[in-house]
Each structure stands twice: as structure tokens, then as C-alpha cells.
mmCIF file of C-alpha atoms and ligand atoms in Angstrom:
data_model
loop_
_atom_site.group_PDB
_atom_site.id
_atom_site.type_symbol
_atom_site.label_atom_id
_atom_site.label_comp_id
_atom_site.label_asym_id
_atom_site.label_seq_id
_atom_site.Cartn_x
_atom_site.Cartn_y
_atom_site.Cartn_z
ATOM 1 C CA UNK A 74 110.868 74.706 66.738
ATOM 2 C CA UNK A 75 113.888 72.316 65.735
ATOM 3 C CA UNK A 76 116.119 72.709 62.882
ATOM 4 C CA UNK A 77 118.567 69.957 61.313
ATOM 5 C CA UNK A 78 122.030 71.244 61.281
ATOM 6 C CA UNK A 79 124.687 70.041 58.762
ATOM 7 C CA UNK A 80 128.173 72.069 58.592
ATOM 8 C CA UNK A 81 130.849 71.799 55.737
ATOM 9 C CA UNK A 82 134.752 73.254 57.019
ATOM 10 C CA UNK A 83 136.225 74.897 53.704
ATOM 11 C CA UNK A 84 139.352 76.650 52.535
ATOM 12 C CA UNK A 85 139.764 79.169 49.791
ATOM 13 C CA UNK A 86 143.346 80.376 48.739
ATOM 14 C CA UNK A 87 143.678 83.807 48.150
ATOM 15 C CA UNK A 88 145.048 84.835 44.823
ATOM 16 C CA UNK A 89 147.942 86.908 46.146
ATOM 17 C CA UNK A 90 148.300 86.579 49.749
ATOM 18 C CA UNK A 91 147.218 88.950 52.253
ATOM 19 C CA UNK A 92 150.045 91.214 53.703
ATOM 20 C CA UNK A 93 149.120 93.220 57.332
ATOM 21 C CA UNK A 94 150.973 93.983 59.962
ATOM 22 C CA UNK A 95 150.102 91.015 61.323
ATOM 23 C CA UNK A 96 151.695 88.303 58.892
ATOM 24 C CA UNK A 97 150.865 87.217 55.823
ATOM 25 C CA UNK A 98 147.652 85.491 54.818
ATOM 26 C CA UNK A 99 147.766 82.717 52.766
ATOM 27 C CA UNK A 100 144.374 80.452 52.867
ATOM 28 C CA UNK A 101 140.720 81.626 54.719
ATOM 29 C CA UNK A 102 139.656 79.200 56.613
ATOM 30 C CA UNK A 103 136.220 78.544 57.204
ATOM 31 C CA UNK A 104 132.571 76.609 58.164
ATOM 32 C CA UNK A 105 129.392 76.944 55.806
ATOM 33 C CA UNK A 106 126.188 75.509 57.747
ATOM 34 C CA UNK A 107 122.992 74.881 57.289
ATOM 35 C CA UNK A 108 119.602 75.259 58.957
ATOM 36 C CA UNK A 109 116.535 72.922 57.693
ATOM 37 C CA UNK A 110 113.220 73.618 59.413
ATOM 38 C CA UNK A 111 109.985 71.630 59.950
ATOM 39 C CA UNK A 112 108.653 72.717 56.690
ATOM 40 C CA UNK A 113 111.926 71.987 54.680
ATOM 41 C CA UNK A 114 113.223 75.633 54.285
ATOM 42 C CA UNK A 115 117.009 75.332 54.459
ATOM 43 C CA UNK A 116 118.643 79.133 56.036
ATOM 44 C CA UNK A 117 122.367 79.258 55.398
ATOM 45 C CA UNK A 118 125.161 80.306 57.657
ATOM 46 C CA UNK A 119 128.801 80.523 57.390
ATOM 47 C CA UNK A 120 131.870 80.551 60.411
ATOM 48 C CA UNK A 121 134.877 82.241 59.302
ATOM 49 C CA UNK A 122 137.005 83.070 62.394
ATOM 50 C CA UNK A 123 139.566 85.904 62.849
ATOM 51 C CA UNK A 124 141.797 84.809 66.084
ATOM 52 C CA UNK A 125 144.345 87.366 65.340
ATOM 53 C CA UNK A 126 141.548 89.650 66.250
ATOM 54 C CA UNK A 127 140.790 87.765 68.888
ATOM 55 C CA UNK A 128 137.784 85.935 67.571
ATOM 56 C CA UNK A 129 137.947 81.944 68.387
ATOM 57 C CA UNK A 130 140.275 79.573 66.160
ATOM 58 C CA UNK A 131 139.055 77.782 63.327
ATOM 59 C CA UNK A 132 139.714 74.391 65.566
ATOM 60 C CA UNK A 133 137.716 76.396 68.257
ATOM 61 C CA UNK A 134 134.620 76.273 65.894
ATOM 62 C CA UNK A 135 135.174 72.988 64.511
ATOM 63 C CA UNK A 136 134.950 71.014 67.697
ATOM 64 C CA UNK A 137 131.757 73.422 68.588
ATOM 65 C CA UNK A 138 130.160 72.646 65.511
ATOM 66 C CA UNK A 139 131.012 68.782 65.898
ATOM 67 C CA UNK A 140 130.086 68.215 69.687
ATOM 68 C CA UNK A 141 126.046 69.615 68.509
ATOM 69 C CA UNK A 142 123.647 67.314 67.668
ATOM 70 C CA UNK A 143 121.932 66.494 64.105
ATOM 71 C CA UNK A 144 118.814 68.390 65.865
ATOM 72 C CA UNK A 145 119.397 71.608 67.406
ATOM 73 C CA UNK A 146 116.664 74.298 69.168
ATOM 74 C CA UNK A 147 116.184 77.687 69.178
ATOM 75 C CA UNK A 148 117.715 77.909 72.305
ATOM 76 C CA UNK A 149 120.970 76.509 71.203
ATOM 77 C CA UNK A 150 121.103 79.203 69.042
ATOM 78 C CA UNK A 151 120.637 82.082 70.814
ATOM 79 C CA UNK A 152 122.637 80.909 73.993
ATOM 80 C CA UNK A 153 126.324 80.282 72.002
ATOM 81 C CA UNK A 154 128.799 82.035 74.603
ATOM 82 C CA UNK A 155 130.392 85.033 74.151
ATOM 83 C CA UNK A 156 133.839 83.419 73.506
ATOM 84 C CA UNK A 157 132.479 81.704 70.070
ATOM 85 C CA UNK A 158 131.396 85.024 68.260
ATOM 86 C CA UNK A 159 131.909 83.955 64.775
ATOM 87 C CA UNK A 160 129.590 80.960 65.656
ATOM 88 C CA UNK A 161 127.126 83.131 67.004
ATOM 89 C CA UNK A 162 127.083 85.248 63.661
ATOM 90 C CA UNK A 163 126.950 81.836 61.602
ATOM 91 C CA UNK A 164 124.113 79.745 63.762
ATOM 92 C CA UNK A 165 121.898 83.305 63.919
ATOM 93 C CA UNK A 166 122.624 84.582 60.199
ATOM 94 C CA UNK A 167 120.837 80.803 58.789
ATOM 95 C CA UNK A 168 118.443 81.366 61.220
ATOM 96 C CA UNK A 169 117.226 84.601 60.328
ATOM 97 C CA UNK A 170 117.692 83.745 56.616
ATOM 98 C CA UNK A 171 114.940 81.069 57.837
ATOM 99 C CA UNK A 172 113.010 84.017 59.363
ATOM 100 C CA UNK A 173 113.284 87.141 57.368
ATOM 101 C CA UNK A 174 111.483 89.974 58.930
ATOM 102 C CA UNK A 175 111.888 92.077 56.501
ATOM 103 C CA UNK A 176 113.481 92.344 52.743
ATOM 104 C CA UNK A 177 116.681 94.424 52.982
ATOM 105 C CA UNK A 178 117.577 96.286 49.935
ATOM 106 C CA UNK A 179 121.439 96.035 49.282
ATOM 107 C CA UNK A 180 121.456 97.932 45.943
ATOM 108 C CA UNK A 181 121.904 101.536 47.505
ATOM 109 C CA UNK A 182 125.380 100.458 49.833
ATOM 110 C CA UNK A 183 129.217 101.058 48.267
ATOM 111 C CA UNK A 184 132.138 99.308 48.194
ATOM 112 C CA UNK A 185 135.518 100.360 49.318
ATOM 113 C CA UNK A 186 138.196 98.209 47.417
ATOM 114 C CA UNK A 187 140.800 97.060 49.332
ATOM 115 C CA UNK A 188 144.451 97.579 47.553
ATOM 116 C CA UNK A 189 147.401 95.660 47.685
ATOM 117 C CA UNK A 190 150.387 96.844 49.601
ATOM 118 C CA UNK A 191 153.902 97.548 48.169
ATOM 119 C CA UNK A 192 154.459 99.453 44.744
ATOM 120 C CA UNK A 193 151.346 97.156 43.022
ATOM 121 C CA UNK A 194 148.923 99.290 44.247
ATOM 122 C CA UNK A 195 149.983 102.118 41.739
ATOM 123 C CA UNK A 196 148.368 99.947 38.863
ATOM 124 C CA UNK A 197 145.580 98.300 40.867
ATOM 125 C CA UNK A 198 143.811 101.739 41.971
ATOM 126 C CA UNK A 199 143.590 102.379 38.249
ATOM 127 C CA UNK A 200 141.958 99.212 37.511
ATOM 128 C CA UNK A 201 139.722 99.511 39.791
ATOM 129 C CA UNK A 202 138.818 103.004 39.730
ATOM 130 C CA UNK A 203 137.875 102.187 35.916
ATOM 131 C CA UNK A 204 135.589 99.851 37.315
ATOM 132 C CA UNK A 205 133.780 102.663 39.149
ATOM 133 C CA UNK A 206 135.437 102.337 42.828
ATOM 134 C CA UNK A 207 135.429 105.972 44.424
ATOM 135 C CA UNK A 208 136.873 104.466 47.856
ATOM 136 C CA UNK A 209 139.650 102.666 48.405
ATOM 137 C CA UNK A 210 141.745 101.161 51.213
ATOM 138 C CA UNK A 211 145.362 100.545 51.992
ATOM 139 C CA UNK A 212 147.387 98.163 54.592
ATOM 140 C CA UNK A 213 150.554 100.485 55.776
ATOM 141 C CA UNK A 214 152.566 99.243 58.727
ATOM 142 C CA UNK A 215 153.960 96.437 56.639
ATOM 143 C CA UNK A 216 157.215 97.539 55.452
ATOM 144 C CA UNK A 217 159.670 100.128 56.119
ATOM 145 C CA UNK A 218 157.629 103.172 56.945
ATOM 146 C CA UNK A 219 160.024 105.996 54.535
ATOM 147 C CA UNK A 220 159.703 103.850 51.493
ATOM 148 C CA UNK A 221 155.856 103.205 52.515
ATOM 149 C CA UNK A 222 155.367 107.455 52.878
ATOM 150 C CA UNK A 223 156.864 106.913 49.192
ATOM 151 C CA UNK A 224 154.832 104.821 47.646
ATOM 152 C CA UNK A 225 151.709 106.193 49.231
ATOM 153 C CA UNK A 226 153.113 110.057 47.371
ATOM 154 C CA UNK A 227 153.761 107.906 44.247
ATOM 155 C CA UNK A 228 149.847 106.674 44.846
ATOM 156 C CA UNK A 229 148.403 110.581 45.379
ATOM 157 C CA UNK A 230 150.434 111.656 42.169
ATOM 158 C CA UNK A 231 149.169 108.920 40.406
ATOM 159 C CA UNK A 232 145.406 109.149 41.069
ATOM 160 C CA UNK A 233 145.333 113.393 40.910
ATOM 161 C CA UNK A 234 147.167 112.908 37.706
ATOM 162 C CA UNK A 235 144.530 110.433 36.178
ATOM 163 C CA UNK A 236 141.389 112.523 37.716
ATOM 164 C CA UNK A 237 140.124 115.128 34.900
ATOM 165 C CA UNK A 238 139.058 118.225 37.009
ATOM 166 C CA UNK A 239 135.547 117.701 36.028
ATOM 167 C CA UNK A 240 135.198 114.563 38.612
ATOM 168 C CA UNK A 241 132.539 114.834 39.996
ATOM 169 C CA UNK A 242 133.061 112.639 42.930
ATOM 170 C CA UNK A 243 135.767 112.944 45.390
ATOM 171 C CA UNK A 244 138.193 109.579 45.767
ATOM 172 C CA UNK A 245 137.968 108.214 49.484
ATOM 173 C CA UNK A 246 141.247 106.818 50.249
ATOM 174 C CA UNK A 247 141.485 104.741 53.359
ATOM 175 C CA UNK A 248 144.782 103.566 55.599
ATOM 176 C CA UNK A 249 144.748 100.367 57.581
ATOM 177 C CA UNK A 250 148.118 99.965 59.835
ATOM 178 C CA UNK A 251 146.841 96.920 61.701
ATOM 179 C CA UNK A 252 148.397 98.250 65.214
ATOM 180 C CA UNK A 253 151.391 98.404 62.946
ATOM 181 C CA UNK A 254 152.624 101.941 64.037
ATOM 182 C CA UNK A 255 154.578 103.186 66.836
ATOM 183 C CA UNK A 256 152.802 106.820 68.394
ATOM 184 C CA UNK A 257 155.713 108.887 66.341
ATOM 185 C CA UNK A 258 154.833 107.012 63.028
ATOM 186 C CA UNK A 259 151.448 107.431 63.301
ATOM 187 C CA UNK A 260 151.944 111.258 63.711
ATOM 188 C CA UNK A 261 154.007 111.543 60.536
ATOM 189 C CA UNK A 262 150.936 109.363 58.572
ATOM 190 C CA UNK A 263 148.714 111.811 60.196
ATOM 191 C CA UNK A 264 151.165 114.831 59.237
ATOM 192 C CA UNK A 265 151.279 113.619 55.804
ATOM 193 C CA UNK A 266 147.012 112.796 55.731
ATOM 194 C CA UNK A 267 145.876 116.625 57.362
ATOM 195 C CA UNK A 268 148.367 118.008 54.421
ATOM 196 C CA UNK A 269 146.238 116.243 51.784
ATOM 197 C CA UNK A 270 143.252 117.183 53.257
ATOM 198 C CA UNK A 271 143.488 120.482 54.328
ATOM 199 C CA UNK A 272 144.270 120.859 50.117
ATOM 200 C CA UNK A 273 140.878 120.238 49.804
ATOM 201 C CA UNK A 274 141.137 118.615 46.181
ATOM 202 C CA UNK A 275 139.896 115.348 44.534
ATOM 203 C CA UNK A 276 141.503 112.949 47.320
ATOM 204 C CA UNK A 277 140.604 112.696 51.322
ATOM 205 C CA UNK A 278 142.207 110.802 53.252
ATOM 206 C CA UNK A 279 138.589 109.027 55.022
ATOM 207 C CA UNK A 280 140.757 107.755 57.986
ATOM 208 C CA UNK A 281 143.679 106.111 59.378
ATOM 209 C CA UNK A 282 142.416 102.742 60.998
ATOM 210 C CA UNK A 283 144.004 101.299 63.976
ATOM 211 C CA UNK A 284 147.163 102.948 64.040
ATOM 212 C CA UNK A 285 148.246 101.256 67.368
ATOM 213 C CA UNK A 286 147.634 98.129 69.522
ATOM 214 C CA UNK A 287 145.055 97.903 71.239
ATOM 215 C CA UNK A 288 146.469 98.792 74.801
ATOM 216 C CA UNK A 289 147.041 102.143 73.639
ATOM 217 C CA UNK A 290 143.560 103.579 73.384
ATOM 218 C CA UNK A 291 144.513 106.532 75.297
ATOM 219 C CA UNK A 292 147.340 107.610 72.801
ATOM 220 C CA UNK A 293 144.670 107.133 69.620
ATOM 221 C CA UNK A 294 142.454 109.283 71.724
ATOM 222 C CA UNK A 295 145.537 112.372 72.000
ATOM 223 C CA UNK A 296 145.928 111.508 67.642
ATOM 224 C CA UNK A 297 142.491 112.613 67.455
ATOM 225 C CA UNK A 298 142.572 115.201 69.374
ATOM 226 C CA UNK A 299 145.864 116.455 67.533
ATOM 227 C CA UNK A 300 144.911 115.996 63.955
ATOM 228 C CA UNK A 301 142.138 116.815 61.921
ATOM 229 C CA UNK A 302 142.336 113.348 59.959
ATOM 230 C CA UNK A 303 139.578 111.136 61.190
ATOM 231 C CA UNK A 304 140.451 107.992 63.065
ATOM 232 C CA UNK A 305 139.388 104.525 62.767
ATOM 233 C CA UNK A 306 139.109 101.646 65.755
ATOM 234 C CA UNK A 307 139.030 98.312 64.135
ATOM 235 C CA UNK A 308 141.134 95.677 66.339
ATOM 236 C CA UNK A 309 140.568 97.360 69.480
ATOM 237 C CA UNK A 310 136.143 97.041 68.950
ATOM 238 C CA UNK A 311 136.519 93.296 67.062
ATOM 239 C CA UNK A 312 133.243 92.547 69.788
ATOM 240 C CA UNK A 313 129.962 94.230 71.998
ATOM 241 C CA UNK A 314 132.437 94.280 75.034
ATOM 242 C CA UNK A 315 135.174 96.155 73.222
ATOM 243 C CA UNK A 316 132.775 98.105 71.620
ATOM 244 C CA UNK A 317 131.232 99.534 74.849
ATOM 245 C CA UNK A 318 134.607 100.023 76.485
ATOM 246 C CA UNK A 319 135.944 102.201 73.833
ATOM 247 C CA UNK A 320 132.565 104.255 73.113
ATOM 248 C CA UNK A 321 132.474 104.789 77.117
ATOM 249 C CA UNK A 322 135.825 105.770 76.780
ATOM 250 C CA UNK A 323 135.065 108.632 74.554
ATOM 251 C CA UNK A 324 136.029 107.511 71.244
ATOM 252 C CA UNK A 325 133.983 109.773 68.708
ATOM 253 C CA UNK A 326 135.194 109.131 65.531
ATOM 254 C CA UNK A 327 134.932 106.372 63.417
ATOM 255 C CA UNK A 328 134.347 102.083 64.483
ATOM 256 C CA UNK A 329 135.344 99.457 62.051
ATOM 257 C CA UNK A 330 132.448 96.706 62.200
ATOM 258 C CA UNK A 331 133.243 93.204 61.159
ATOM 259 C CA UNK A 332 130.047 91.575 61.301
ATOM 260 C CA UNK A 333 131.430 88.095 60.976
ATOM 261 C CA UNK A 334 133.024 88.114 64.185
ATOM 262 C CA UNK A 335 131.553 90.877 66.287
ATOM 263 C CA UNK A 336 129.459 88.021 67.504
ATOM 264 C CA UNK A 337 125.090 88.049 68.275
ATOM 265 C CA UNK A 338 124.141 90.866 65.115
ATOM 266 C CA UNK A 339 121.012 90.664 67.726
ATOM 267 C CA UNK A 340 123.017 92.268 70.317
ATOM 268 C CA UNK A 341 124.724 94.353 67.546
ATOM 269 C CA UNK A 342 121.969 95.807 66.346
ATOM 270 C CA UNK A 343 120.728 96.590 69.750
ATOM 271 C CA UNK A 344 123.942 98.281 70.773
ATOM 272 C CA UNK A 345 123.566 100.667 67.128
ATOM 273 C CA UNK A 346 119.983 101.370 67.493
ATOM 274 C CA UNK A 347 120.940 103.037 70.898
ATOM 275 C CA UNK A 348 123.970 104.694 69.975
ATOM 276 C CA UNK A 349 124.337 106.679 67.056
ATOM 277 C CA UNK A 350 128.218 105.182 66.236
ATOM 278 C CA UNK A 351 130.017 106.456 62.743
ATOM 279 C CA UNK A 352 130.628 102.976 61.859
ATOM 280 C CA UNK A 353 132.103 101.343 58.830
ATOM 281 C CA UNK A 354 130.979 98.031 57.972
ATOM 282 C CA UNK A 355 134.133 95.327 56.809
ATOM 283 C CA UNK A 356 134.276 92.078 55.439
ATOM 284 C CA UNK A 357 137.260 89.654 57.254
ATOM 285 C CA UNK A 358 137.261 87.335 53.881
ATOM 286 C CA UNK A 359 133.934 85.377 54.517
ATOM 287 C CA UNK A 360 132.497 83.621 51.226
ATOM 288 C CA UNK A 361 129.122 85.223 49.403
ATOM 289 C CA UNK A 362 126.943 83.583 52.235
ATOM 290 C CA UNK A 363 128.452 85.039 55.191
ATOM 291 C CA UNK A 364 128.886 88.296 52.934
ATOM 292 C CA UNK A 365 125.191 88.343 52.548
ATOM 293 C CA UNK A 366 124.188 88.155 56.208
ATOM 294 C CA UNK A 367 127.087 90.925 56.838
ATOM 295 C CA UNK A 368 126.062 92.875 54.288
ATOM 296 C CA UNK A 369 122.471 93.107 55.311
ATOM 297 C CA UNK A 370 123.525 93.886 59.180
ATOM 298 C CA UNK A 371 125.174 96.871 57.481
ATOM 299 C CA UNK A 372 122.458 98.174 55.545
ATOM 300 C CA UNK A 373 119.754 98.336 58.098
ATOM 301 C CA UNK A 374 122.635 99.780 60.547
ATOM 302 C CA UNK A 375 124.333 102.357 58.393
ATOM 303 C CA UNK A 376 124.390 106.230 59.436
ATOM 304 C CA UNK A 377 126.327 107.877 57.793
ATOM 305 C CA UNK A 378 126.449 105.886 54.869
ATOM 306 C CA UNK A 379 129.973 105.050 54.346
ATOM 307 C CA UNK A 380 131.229 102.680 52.016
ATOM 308 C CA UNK A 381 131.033 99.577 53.181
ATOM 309 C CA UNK A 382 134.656 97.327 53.448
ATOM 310 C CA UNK A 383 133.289 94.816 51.105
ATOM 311 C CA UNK A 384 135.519 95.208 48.359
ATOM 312 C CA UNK A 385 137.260 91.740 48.357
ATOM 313 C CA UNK A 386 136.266 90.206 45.531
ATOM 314 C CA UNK A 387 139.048 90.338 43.643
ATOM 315 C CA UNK A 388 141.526 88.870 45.977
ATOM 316 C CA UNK A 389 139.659 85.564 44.972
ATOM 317 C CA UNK A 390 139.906 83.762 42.022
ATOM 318 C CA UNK A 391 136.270 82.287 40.983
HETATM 319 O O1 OSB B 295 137.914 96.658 55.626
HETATM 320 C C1 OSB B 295 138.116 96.504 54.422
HETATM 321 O O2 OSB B 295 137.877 97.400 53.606
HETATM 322 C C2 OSB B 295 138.665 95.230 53.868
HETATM 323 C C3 OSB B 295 138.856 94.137 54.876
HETATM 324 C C4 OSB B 295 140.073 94.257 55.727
HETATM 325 O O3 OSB B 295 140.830 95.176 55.607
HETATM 326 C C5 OSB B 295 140.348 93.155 56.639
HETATM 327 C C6 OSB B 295 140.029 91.873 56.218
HETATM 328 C C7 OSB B 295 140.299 90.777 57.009
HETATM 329 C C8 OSB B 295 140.889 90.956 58.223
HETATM 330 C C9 OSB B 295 141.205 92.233 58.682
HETATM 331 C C10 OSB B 295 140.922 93.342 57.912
HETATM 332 C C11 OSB B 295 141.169 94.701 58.484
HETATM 333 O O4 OSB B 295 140.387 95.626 58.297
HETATM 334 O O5 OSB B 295 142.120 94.860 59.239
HETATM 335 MG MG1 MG B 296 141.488 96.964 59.844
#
């Protein structure tokens, strides 16, 4: 079989830029493709690269995309090397859209809503807790870690203040540091997170996510050891071969999952159908197509049904 391949580079600005501890983020960056087959179905796909995470560039794609022919097999699909892993998502997500299995029923997964740093987020929770949102997460590592610890009290007060006592559902509070900590600031986070939740109220802290780079896997093994806060790798397992080095290494708790560019979700589903990971599912800014492909991975992959990292929508205007 032999599909006709067309591919469209885009850019979407984000409404208020995107502060880790990596940089700011002004624009994503992307590729939405197409897959026609013989009978005129059309399965779409979308590219949308993370190389701060050590996905390929945006250029990286590009010339990929432009050095294929109108005409492209099966095989082409399935044998994209390991070093393009956001193409490999795209070219296999419109293929499978092409070939659907089965139907995947999205309805049941929830969204974690993704808060903006600085003193903002005290009015943004609100909003978007009246909206429904039980989970939410937060970038730390960004400025000046005291006034950071400050806000973050400012946030608790703010959200047990605005809870009645009847709630029935506990709020899920999430922190991202991006490998933005040093090993003594993440054990004054993690200080500050086992006080919360050894209270026991309406707030847990989920997890602290990537606290350091990703060269210091053996210190973020002695944090979870130490606290009783779960942790959370997301840089250090951006791909299968990450992923297998840290789970042989012993990490237990949690695994961030960006479907987008973890690369083949063949080989990803693979590696989660033989190991029972705690994983949590995350968007990296991809448009409603490449959401869609993501989101499905997630929902026939979930165990322990976390909320999924999807809650982006409102960084976007439109
Ligand atoms: O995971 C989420 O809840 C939101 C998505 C998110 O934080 C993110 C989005 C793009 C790039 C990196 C990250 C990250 O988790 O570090
Ligand atoms: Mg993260």
C-alpha cells in the first residue's frame, strides 16, 4: 500500500509566553501532514519537535519531510530512525488514523491545567478551578527560589481558603522545575511538599517533576528515597532508550510521557504493555491533531489513571 504525503510547517504564538527553566517560549513551531490512501481516505499527522528535550529541531524535520517523495510506503513509515522521534509520532499517528483498530473512548480521561508562573497564578487557579479543574500544574525553578516558596504559600492559602469543607474532591497540585533545582533546593520543595501532605487536607502535592538534570538520576533516586512526596522523571525519559535506562535503574515512581516526541507509540505501547509504569501522559504544545493521536496513546495506556497533562488550551488564543 502507498499513501500520498503532503506536509504544511506552521507556527502558533502563545498568548503569554511560556516561562521554564529552560527559557522562555515564545512561538510553537510545527509540521501538520497528511496521509491519502488508494481509496481516498486522508489520516492526519502532525510534527511538533521539542529539541530542548532532546527531540530533533524543527529544521531537522523540515528537511526530512522535504527530501520524501509525493508517494511514500509503509515501509517508510515504520523505518524513520530513532533520531527523528517526533516524525515517527507524526508519519505513524496519520497512519493509524488511516487504520483504526479500534474506537478509543476519550470522554473518561482528565485534564491537569497547567498554571502560569510568578504571582498570576494566584488568580488563574481560581479561574480555572471554576471551570471544574481538580489538578493543576506549576513551573518552579524559574525565579528566585525564596520568593517562589512564597508565592507557592500565597497559592496553598489561596486555594484552602476558597475550598468549602464539603469538597468532595481533593485538588492535585503538580510542580514542574524543568532540571531547574540544585539537590539542596529540591530538598526544601520536598520539605515544604511532605508538610502539606502529611496534613492530609484538601491539597496534595501529586509530585515534583524533574527536579534536576538529567545526569543526576542517582541524586533523584536518594529524593525519593528521603521524602514521602512522589517524584516525577520527565526530561530525563523524553524517549524508549531513556525510558529503559531509568526503569532499569530502579526508578519506581512516577514517568512523564510526551507522546509527541517519545518517538514509534508502536514501540511505546509495547514497552507499557510489558511494564506496568505510573505514567502521566503530557502534551509539549502540539495543535488538536497531534493532541488527538496523544491523547488516544494515553487512554489505551493509562494505569493508574492520572490526569492527563493536556491542559493547554488556554495558553492559545483561538
Ligand atoms: O505536562 C503538563 O501538564 C503540561 C505540559 C508541560 O508542562 C510541558 C509542555 C511543553 C514542554 C515541556 C513541558 C514540561 O512538562 O516540562
Ligand atoms: Mg516537565
Amino acid at each position: 500500500m502507498n499513501y500520498q504525503f503532503q506536509f504544511q510547517p506552521y507556527q502558533r504564538p502563545f498568548k503569554i509566553p511560556l516561562k521554564t527553566a529552560h527559557g522562555i517560549w515564545k512561538t510553537r513551531e510545527g509540521i501538520i501532514l497528511n496521509l491519502t490512501d488508494e481509496q481516498g481516505n486522508i489520516g492526519w499527522g502532525e510534527i511538533a519537535p521539542l529539541s530542548w528535550f532532546g527531540s530533533e529541531t524543527m529544521e531537522d524535520a523540515l528537511i526530512f519531510c522535504q527530501q520524501l517523495p509525493s508517494c511514500i510506503s509503509i515501509e517508510t513509515i515504520f523505518t524513520i530512525p530513532d533520531y527523528l522521534p517526533a516524525c515517527q509520532f507524526g508519519f505513524e499517528s496519520a497512519f493509524t488514523e488511516l487504520n483504526p483498530n479500534s474506537f478509543v473512548d476519550l470522554s473518561r480521561l482528565h485534564y491537569s491545567e497547567l498554571l502560569p508562573t510568578g504571582e498570576t497564578v494566584l488568580t488563574t487557579w481560581e479561574t480555572l478551578f471554576q471551570q471544574r479543574a481538580k489538578t493543576f500544574k506549576w513551573k518552579i525553578g524559574v525565579d528566585d527560589i525564596t520568593e517562589e516558596i512564597n508565592i507557592f504559600q500565597k497559592l496553598i492559602h489561596s486555594i484552602t481558603t476558597t475550598l468549602s469543607p464539603t469538597q468532595a474532591q481533593k485538588i492535585h497540585l503538580r510542580l514542574d522545575a524543568n532540571e531547574g533545582l540544585t539537590f539542596e533546593q529540591a530538598k526544601k520543595w520536598l520539605e515544604h511538599c511532605d508538610l502539606i501532605n502529611a496534613n492530609q487536607g484538601l491539597i496534595e502535592i501529586e509530585f515534583l517533576e524533574q527536579p534536576l538534570s538529567i545526569d543526576q538520576l542517582d541524586l533523584m533516586l536518594e529524593l525519593c528515597d528521603r521524602y514521602s512526596t512522589l517524584l516525577a522523571l520527565d526530561e530525563s525519559v523524553a524517549n524508549l532508550q531513556q525510558l529503559n535506562s531509568c526503569y532499569q535503574q530502579g526508578w519506581l515512581d512516577i514517568f512523564v510521557i510526551k507522546p509527541a516526541i517519545f518517538g514509534s507509540p508502536k514501540k511505546l505501547k509495547n514497552f507499557c504493555q510489558n511494564h506496568e509504569i505510573d505514567a502521566v501522559f503530557s502534551s509539549v504544545f502540539e495543535t488538536n491533531i497531534g493532541q488527538k493521536s496523544a491523547l488516544k496513546i494515553a487512554s489505551e495506556l493509562l494505569f493508574y489513571n492520572r490526569a492527563v497533562g493536556f491542559g493547554i488550551n488556554h495558553w492559545f488564543t483561538g
